[in-house]
Coordinates of C-alpha atoms and ligand atoms in Angstrom, one line a residue:
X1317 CA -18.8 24.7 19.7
X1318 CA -20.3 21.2 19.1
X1319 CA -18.4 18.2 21.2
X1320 CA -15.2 16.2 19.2
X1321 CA -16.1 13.5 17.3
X1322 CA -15.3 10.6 20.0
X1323 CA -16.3 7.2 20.4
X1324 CA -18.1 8.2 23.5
X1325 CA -19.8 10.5 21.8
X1326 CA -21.1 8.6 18.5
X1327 CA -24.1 7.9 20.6
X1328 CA -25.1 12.4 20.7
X1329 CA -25.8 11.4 17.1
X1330 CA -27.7 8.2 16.8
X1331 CA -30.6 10.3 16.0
X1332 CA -29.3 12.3 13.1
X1333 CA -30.4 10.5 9.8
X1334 CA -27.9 12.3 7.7
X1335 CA -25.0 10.1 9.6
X1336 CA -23.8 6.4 9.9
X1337 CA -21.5 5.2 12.1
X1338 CA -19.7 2.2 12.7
X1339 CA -22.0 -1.5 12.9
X1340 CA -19.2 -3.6 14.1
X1341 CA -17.7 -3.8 17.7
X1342 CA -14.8 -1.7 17.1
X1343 CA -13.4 -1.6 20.3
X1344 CA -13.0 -5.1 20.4
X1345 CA -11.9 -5.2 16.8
X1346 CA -7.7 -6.1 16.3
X1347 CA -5.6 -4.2 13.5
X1348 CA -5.1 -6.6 10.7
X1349 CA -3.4 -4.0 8.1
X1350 CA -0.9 -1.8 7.9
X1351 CA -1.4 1.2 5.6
X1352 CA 1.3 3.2 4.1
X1353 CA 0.4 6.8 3.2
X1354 CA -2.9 7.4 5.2
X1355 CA -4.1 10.2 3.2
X1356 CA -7.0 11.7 2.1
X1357 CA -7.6 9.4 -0.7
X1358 CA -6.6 6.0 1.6
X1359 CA -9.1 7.2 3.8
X1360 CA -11.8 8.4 1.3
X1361 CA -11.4 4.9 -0.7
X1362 CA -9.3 1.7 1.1
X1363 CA -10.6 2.4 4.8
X1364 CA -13.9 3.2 3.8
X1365 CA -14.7 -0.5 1.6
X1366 CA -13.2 -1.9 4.9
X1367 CA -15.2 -0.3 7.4
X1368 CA -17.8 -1.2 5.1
X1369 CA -16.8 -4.9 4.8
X1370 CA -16.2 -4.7 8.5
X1371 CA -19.8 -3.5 9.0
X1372 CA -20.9 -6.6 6.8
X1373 CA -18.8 -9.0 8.4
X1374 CA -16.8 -8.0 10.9
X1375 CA -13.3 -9.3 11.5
X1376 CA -10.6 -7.9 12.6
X1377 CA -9.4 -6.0 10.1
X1378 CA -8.4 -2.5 12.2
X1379 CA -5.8 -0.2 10.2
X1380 CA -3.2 1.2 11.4
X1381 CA -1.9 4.2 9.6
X1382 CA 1.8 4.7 8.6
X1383 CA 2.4 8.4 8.0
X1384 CA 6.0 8.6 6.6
X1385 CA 6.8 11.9 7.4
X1386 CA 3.6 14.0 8.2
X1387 CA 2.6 14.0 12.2
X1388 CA -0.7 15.6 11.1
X1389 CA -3.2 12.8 10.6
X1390 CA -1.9 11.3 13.0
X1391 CA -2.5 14.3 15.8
X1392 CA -5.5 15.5 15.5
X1393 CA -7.5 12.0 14.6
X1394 CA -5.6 10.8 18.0
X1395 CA -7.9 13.3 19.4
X1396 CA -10.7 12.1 18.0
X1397 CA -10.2 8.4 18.5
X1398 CA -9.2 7.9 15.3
X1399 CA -12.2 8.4 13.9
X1400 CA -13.4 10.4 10.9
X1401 CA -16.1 11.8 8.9
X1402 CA -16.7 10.8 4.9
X1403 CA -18.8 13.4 3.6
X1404 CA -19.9 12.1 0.0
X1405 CA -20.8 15.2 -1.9
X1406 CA -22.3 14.6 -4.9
X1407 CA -26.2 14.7 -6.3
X1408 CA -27.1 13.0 -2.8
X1409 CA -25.4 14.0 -0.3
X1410 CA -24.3 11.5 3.2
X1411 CA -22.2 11.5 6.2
X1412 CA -20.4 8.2 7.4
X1413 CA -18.3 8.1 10.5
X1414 CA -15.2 5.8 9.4
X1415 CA -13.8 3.6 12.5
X1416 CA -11.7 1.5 10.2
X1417 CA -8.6 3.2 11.5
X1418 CA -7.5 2.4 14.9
X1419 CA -4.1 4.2 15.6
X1420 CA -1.9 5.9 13.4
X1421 CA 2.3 6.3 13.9
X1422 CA 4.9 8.6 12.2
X1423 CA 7.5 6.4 10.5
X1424 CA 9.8 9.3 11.2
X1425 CA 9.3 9.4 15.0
X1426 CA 8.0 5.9 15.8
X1427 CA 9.8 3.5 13.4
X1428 CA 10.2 0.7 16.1
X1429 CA 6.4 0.8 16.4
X1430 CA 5.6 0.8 13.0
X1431 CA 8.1 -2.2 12.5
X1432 CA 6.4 -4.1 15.3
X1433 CA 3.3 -3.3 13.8
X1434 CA 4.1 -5.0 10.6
X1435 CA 6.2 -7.8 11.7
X1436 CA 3.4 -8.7 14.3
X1437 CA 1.7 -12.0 13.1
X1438 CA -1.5 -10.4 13.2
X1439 CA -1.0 -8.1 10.5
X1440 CA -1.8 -9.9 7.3
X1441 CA -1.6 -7.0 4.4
X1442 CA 0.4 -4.1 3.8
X1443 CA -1.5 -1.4 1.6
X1444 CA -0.1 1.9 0.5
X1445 CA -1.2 5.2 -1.1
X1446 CA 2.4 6.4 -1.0
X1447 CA 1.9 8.6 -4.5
X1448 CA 4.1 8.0 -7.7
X1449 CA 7.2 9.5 -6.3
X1450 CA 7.1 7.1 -3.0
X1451 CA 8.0 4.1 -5.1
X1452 CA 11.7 5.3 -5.9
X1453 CA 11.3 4.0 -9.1
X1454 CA 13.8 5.0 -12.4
X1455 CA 11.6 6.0 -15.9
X1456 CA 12.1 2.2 -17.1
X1457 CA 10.1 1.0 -13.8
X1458 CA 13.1 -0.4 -11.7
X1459 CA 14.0 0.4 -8.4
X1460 CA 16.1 3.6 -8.6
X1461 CA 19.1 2.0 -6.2
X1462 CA 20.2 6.3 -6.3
X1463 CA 17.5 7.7 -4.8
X1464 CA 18.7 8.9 -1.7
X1465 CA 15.9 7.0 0.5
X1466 CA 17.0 4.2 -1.3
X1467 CA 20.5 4.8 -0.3
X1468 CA 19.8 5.6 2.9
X1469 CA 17.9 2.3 3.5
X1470 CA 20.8 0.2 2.4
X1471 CA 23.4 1.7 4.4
X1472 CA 21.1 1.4 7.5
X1473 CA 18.1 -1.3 6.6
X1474 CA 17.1 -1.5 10.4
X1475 CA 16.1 2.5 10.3
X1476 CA 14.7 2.4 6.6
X1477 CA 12.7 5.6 6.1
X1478 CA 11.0 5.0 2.4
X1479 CA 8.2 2.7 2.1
X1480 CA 10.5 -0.2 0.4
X1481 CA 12.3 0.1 3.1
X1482 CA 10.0 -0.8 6.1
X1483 CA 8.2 -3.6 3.7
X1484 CA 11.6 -5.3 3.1
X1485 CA 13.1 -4.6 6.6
X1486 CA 9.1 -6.3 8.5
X1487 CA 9.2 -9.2 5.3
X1488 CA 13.0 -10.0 7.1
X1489 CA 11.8 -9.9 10.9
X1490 CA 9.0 -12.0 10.2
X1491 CA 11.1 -14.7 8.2
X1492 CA 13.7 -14.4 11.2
X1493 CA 10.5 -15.4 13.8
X1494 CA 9.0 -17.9 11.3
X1495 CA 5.9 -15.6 11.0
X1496 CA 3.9 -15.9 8.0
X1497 CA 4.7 -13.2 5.3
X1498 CA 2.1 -10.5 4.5
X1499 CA 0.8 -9.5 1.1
X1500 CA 1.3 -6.1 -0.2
X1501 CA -1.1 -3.8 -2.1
X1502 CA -0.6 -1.3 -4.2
X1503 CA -3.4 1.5 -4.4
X1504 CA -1.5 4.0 -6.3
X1505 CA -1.7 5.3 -9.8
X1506 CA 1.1 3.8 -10.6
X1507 CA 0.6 1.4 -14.1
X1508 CA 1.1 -2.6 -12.8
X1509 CA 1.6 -0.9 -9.0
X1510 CA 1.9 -4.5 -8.1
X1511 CA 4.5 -6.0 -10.4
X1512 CA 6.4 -2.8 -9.8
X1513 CA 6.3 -3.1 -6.1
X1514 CA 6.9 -6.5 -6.1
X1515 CA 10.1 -5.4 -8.5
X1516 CA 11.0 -2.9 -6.2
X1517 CA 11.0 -4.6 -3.4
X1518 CA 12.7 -7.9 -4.8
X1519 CA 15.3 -5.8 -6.2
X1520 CA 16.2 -3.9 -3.0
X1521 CA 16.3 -7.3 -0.7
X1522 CA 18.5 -8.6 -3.3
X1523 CA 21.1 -6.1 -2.5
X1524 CA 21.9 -7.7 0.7
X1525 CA 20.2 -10.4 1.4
X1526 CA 19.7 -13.5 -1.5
X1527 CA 18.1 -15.7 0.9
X1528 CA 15.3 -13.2 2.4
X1529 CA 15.0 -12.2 -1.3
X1530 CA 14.0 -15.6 -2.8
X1531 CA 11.5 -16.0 0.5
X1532 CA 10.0 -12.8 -0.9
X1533 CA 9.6 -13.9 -4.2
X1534 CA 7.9 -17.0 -3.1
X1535 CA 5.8 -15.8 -0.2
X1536 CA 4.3 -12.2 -0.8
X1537 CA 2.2 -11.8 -2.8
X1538 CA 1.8 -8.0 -5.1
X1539 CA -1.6 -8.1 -6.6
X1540 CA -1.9 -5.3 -9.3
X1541 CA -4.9 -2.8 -8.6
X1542 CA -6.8 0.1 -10.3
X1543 CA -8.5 2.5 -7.3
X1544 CA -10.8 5.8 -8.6
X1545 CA -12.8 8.2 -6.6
X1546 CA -12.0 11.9 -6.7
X1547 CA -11.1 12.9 -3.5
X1548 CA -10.1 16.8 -3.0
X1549 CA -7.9 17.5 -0.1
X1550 CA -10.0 18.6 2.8
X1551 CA -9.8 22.4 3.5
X1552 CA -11.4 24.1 6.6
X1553 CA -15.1 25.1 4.8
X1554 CA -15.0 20.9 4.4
X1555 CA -14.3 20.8 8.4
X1556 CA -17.0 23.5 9.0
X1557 CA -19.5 22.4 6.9
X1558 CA -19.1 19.0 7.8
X1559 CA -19.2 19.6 11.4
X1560 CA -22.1 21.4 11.8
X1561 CA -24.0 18.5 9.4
X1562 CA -22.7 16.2 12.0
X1563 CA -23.4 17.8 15.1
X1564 CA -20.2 16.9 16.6
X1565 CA -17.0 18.6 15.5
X1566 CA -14.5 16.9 13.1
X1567 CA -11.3 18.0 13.0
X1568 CA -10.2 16.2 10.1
X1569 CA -12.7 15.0 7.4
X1570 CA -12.5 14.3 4.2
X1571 CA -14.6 14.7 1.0
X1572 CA -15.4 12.6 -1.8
X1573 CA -17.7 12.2 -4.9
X1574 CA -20.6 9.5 -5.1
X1575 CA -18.4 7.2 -8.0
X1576 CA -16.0 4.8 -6.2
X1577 CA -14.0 2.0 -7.8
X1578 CA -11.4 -1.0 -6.7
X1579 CA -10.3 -3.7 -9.1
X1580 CA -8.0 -6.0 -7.7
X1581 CA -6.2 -9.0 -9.8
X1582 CA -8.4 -11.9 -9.0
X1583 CA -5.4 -13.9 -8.4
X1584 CA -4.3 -12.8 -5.2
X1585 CA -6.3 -15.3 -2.7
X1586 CA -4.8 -14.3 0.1
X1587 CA -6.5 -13.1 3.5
X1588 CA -8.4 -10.1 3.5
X1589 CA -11.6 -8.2 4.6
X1590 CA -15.1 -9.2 2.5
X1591 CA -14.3 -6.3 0.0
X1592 CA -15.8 -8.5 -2.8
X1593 CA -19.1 -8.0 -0.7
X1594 CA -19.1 -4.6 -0.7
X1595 CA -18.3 -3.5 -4.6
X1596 CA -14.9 -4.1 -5.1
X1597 CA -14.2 -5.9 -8.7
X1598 CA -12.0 -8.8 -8.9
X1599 CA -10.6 -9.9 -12.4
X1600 CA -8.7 -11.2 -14.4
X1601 CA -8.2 -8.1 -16.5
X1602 CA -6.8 -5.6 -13.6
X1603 CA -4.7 -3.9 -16.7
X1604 CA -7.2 -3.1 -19.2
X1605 CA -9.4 -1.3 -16.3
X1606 CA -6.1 0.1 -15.3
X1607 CA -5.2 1.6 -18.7
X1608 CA -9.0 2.8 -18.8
X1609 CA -8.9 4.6 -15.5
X1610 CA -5.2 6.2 -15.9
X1611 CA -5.3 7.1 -19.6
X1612 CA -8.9 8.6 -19.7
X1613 CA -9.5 10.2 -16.2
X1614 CA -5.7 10.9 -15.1
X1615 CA -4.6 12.1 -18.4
X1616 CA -7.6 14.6 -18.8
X1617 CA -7.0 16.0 -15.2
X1618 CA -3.6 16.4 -15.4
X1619 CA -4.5 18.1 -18.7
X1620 CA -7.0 20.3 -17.3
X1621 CA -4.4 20.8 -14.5
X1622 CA -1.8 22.5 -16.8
X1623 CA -3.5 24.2 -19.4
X1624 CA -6.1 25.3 -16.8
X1625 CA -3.4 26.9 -14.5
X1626 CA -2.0 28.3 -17.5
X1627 CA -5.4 30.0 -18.6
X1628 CA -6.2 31.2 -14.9
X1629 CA -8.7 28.8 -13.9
X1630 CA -8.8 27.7 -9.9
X1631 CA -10.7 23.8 -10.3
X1632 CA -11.5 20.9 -12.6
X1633 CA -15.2 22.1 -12.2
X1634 CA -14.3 25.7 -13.3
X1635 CA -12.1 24.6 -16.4
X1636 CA -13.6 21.5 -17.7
X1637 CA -17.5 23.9 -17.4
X1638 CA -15.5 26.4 -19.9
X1639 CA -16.4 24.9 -23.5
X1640 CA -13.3 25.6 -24.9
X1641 CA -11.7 23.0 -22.8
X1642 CA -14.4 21.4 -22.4
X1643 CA -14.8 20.7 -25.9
X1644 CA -10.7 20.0 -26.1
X1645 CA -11.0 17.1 -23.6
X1646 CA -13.5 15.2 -25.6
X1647 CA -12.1 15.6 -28.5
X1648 CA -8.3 14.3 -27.0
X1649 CA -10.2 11.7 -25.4
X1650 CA -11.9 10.5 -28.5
X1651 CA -9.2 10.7 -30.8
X1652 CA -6.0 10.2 -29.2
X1653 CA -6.8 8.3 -25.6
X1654 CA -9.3 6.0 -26.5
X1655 CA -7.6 3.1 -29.5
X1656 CA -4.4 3.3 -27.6
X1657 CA -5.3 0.4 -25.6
X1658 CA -7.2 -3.0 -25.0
X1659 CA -10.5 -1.6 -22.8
X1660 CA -11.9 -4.9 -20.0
X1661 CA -14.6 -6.6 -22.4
X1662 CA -17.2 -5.6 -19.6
X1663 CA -16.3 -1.8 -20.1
X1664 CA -18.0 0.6 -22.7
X1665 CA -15.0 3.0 -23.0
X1666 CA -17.4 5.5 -24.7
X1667 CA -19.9 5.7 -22.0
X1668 CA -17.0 5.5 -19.6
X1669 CA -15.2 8.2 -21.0
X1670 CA -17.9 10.7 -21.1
X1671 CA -19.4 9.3 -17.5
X1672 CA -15.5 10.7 -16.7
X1673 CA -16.1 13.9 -18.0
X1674 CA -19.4 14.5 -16.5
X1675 CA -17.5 13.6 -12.9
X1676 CA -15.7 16.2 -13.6
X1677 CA -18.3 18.6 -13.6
X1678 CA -19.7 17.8 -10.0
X1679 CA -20.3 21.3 -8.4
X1680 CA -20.2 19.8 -5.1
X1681 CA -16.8 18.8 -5.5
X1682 CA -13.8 21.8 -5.1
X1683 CA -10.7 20.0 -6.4
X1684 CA -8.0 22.4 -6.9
X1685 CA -6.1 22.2 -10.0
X1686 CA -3.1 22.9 -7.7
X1687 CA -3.1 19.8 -5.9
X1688 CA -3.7 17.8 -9.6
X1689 CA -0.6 19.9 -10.5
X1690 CA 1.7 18.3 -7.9
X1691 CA 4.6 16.1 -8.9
X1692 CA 3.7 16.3 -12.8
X1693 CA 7.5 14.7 -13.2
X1694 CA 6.4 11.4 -11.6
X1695 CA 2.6 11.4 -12.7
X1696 CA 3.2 12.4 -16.5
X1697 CA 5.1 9.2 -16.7
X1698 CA 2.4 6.7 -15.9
X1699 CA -0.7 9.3 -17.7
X1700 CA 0.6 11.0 -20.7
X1701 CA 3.7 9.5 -21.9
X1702 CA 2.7 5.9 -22.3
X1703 CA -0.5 6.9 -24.8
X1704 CA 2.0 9.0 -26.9
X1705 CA 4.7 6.0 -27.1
X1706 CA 1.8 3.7 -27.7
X1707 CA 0.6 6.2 -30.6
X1708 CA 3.6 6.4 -32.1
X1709 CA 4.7 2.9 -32.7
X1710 CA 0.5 2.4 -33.5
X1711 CA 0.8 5.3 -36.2
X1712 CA -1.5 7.3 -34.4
X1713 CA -2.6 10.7 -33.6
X1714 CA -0.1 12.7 -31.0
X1715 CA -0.8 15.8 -31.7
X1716 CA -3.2 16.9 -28.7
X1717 CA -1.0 14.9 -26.3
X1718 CA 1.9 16.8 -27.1
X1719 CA 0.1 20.1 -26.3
X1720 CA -1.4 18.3 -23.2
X1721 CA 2.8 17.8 -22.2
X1722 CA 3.7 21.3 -23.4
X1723 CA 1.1 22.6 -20.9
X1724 CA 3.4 21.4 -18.3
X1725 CA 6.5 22.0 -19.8
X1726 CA 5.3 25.8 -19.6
X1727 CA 3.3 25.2 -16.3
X1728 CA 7.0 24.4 -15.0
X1729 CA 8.8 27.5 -16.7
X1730 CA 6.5 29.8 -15.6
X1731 CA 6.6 28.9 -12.1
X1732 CA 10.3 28.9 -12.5
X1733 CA 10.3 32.6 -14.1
X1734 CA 7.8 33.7 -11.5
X1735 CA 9.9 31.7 -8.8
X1736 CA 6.8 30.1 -7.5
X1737 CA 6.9 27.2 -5.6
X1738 CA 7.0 23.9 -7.7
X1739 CA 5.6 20.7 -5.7
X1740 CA 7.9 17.9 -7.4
X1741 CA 10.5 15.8 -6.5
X1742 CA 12.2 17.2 -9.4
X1743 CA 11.7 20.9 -8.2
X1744 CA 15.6 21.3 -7.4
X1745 CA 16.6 19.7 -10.5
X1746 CA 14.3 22.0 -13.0
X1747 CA 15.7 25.1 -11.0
X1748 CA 19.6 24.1 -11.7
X1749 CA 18.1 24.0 -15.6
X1750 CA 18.9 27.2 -17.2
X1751 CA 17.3 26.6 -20.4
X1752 CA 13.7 26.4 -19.1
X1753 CA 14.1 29.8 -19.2
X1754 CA 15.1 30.3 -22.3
X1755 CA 12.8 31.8 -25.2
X1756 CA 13.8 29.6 -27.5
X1757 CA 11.1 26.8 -27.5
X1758 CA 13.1 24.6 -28.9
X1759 CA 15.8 24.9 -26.1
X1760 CA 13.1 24.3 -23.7
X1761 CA 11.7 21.4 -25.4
X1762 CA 14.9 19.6 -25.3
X1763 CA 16.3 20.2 -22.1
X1764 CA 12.9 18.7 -20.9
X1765 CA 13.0 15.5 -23.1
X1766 CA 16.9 15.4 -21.8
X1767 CA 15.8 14.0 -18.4
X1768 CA 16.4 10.6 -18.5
X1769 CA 14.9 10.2 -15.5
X1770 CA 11.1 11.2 -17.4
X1771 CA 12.0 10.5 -21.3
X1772 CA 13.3 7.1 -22.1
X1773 CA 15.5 7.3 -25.3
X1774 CA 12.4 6.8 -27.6
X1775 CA 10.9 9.6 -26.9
X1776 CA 13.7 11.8 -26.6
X1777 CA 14.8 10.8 -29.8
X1778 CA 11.9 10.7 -31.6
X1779 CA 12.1 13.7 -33.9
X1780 CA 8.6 14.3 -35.1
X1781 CA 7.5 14.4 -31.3
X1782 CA 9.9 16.9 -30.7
X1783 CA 9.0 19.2 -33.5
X1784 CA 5.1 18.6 -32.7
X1785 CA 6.4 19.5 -29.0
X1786 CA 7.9 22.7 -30.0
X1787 CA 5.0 23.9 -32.0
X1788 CA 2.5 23.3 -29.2
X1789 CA 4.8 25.0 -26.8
X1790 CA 5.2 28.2 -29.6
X1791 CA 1.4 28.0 -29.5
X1792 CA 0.9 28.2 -26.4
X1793 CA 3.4 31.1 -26.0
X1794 CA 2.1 33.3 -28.5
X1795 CA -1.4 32.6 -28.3
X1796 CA -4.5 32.3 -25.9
X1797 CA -4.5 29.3 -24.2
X1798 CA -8.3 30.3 -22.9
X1799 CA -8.4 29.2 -26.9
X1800 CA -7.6 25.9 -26.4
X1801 CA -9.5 24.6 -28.9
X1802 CA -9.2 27.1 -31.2
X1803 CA -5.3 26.5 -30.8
X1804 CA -5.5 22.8 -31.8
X1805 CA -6.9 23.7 -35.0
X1806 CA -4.5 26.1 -35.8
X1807 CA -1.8 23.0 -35.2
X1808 CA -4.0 20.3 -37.1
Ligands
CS2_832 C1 -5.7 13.2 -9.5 C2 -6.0 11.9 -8.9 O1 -4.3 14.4 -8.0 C3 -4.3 13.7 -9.1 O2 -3.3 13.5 -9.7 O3 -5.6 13.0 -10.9 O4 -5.8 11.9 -7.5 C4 -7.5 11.5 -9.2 O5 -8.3 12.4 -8.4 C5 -7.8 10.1 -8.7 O6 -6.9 9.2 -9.4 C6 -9.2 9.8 -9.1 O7 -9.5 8.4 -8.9

């Protein structure tokens, strides 16, 4: 059994050319952010640019993980000094011990810490990875004032427990000790994460507080950001074989591909590590790089995550290697994704797209159509449904979007009919809908264009969708979806 990953222990390997470690002095080094959701892709993407600024140029820019629920992370990398491994996995492969994170607390269990933490005049930016669903937001991008987190927070704003919450409830501590407000991030794939934070928050401080509200709006600021690099969730062969590359056991790695992206509103001037020295892109044009990155690679995987579950398949590599889907992602890419929006000048959304594709078929990387699968209800909303409203009102092609959202209209009835688990915040509501069991596709179809809380009233009332919806959804039911292709051009 080799020794823990430790800081006392970084020097066992200082021989081992397959591993970097940390430049900078890191026990001397402060925490200067606050990171909400420190998962595997916060760890995989935001902490490593800042070790990696921090091994440019130091400062103290420490992290200190907020897990919201989730005591995990936060107990085993305690054992381990908060350090991790980032095994990059791709035609080269590399080791990098990440010391970017220097203590991690529970929201849950520590909430007076984690408050300190972000009221204290040394933390300068908030950043989260906090997933769609984390932002309590309603389909038309507001703050939903009913989600129950939401409510919660109100009635006790000292104890918040969402992520709007604690932001809101720090922003008022440090107005109340005349400590200078700290900006907030957004590395989510939420479409203008920024604005809608910024929204979100304003909008929830408003509720009780005008004053605190206003200091808000003129003191944080929300920069909007696009974040990309395919990060699987680790699984125990990652910690074996990750381990024994190191020579020092790692209880808690995680695994990337080579490809890694940040673009960040060029805007925002506010304090923060020397990311710009280390890759990330700051522009002018955060939206149309935004747009590029959800619309071609998010809509394709959660494409590939449907239809792939549905014809058996286990990862992205696995479906998008079979030509048949392989061939039906192109094609949906070139005809339907790419037109319905304004690429960054600097991009080549061609080359992009099929660079995308051929990501995809890393055989290094096991990403599990599973965990794509998660929380469809919040992640169709920001991947699939925008390019078919902006299709529609462009006169444009819908027709293989529409079988991309009957894949997971049927991936959710089946796993309903099966009574498998479903991993959405919506799980309770589809399993108190009756007619996503029914065999009458057109039953189906409706009830799912009835939640108001997905559909806005164009789409649910847009009739040709609807039919175009049902006839994907009869394909898919009476024929082979291991056809995929063949099935699209029995619907042309
Ligand atoms: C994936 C994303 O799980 C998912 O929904 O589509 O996490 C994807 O891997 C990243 O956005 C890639 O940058």
């Amino acid at each position: 059994m080799n020794l823990l990953l430790k800081q006392l222990n970084l020097s066992k390997i200082a021989n081992n050319q397959k591993v970097s470690t940390p430049k900078y002095d890191r026990e001397n080094t402060d925490i200067g952010i606050v990171h909400l959701g420190p998962g595997a892709f916060h760890r995989a993407h935001q902490a490593v640019y800042t070790e990696n600024a921090m091994n440019l140029s130091g400062g103290h820019w420490g992290i200190c993980g907020v897990s919201l629920r989730s005591a995990t992370a936060r107990d085993i990398l305690a054992e381990q000094d908060n350090l991790y491994t980032l095994a990059i996995l791709d035609k080269k492969v590399s080791y990098q011990v990440i010391g970017a994170i220097k203590q991690v607390l529970v929201a849950s269990e520590q909430s007076d810490d984690v408050l300190a933490r972000m009221s204290a005049a040394s933390t300068k930016l908030v950043t989260l990875t906090i997933t769609e669903k984390g932002y309590c937001l309603a389909s038309d991008g507001s703050l939903d004032l009913n989600h129950p987190d939401i409510k919660h927070d109100l009635e006790k704003p000292t104890t918040p427990i969402s992520a709007i919450g604690f932001i809101v409830e720090a922003l008022k501590q440090r107005k109340l000790n005349h400590i200078k407000a700290f900006n907030v991030l957004s590395c989510d794939n939420v479409s203008s994460n920024g604005d809608k934070l910024r929204r979100a928050v304003v909008d929830y401080a408003g509720q009780f507080d005008s004053k605190l509200q206003t200091w808000i709006n003129n003191h944080v600021a929300f920069p909007n950001a696009m974040v990309d690099s395919i990060t699987p969730k680790t699984e125990s062969y990652t910690i074996e074989a990750v381990s024994k590359a190191m020579g020092l056991q790692d209880n808690w790695p995680i695994q990337r591909e080579e490809f890694s992206q940040w673009v960040i509103d060029n805007k925002w001037q506010g304090e923060r590590p020397d990311w710009e020295k280390v890759g990330v892109i700051f522009t002018d044009d955060v939206a149309g790089f935004e747009q590029a990155k959800l619309r071609l690679l998010n809509c394709l995987h959660s494409t590939l995550a449907y239809a792939g579950s549905l014809a058996g398949f286990e990862t992205i590599f696995d479906v998008a290697s079979d030509e048949e889907f392989y061939q039906f992602i192109t094609k949906l890419a070139a005809e339907e994704i790419i037109g319905s929006f304004t690429p960054p000048k600097e991009l080549d959304v061609k080359i992009y797209s099929n660079d995308i594709i051929q990501r995809f078929l890393n055989p290094n990387i096991r990403h599990l159509l599973a965990q794509i699968a998660f929380d469809g209800s919040q992640k169709v909303q920001m991947r699939i449904l925008p390019i078919i409203a902006d299709n529609l009102a462009l006169g444009r092609p819908t027709q293989l979007l529409s079988l991309s959202l009957a894949c997971w209209f049927e991936f959710i009835c089946t796993a309903l009919k099966a009574g498998k688990e479903i991993v959405d915040p919506m799980a309770s509501n589809f399993a108190t809908m009756p007619k996503l069991l029914s065999d009458n596709v057109l039953e189906v179809v409706e009830a799912f264009l009835n939640i108001d809380s997905i559909f806005g009233p164009a789409l649910k009332n847009n009739h040709s969708l609807k039919a175009q919806l049902a006839r994907s959804l009869t394909a898919i039911r009476l024929g082979d979806i291991k056809q995929i292709s063949q099935m699209v051009k029995a619907l042309s």
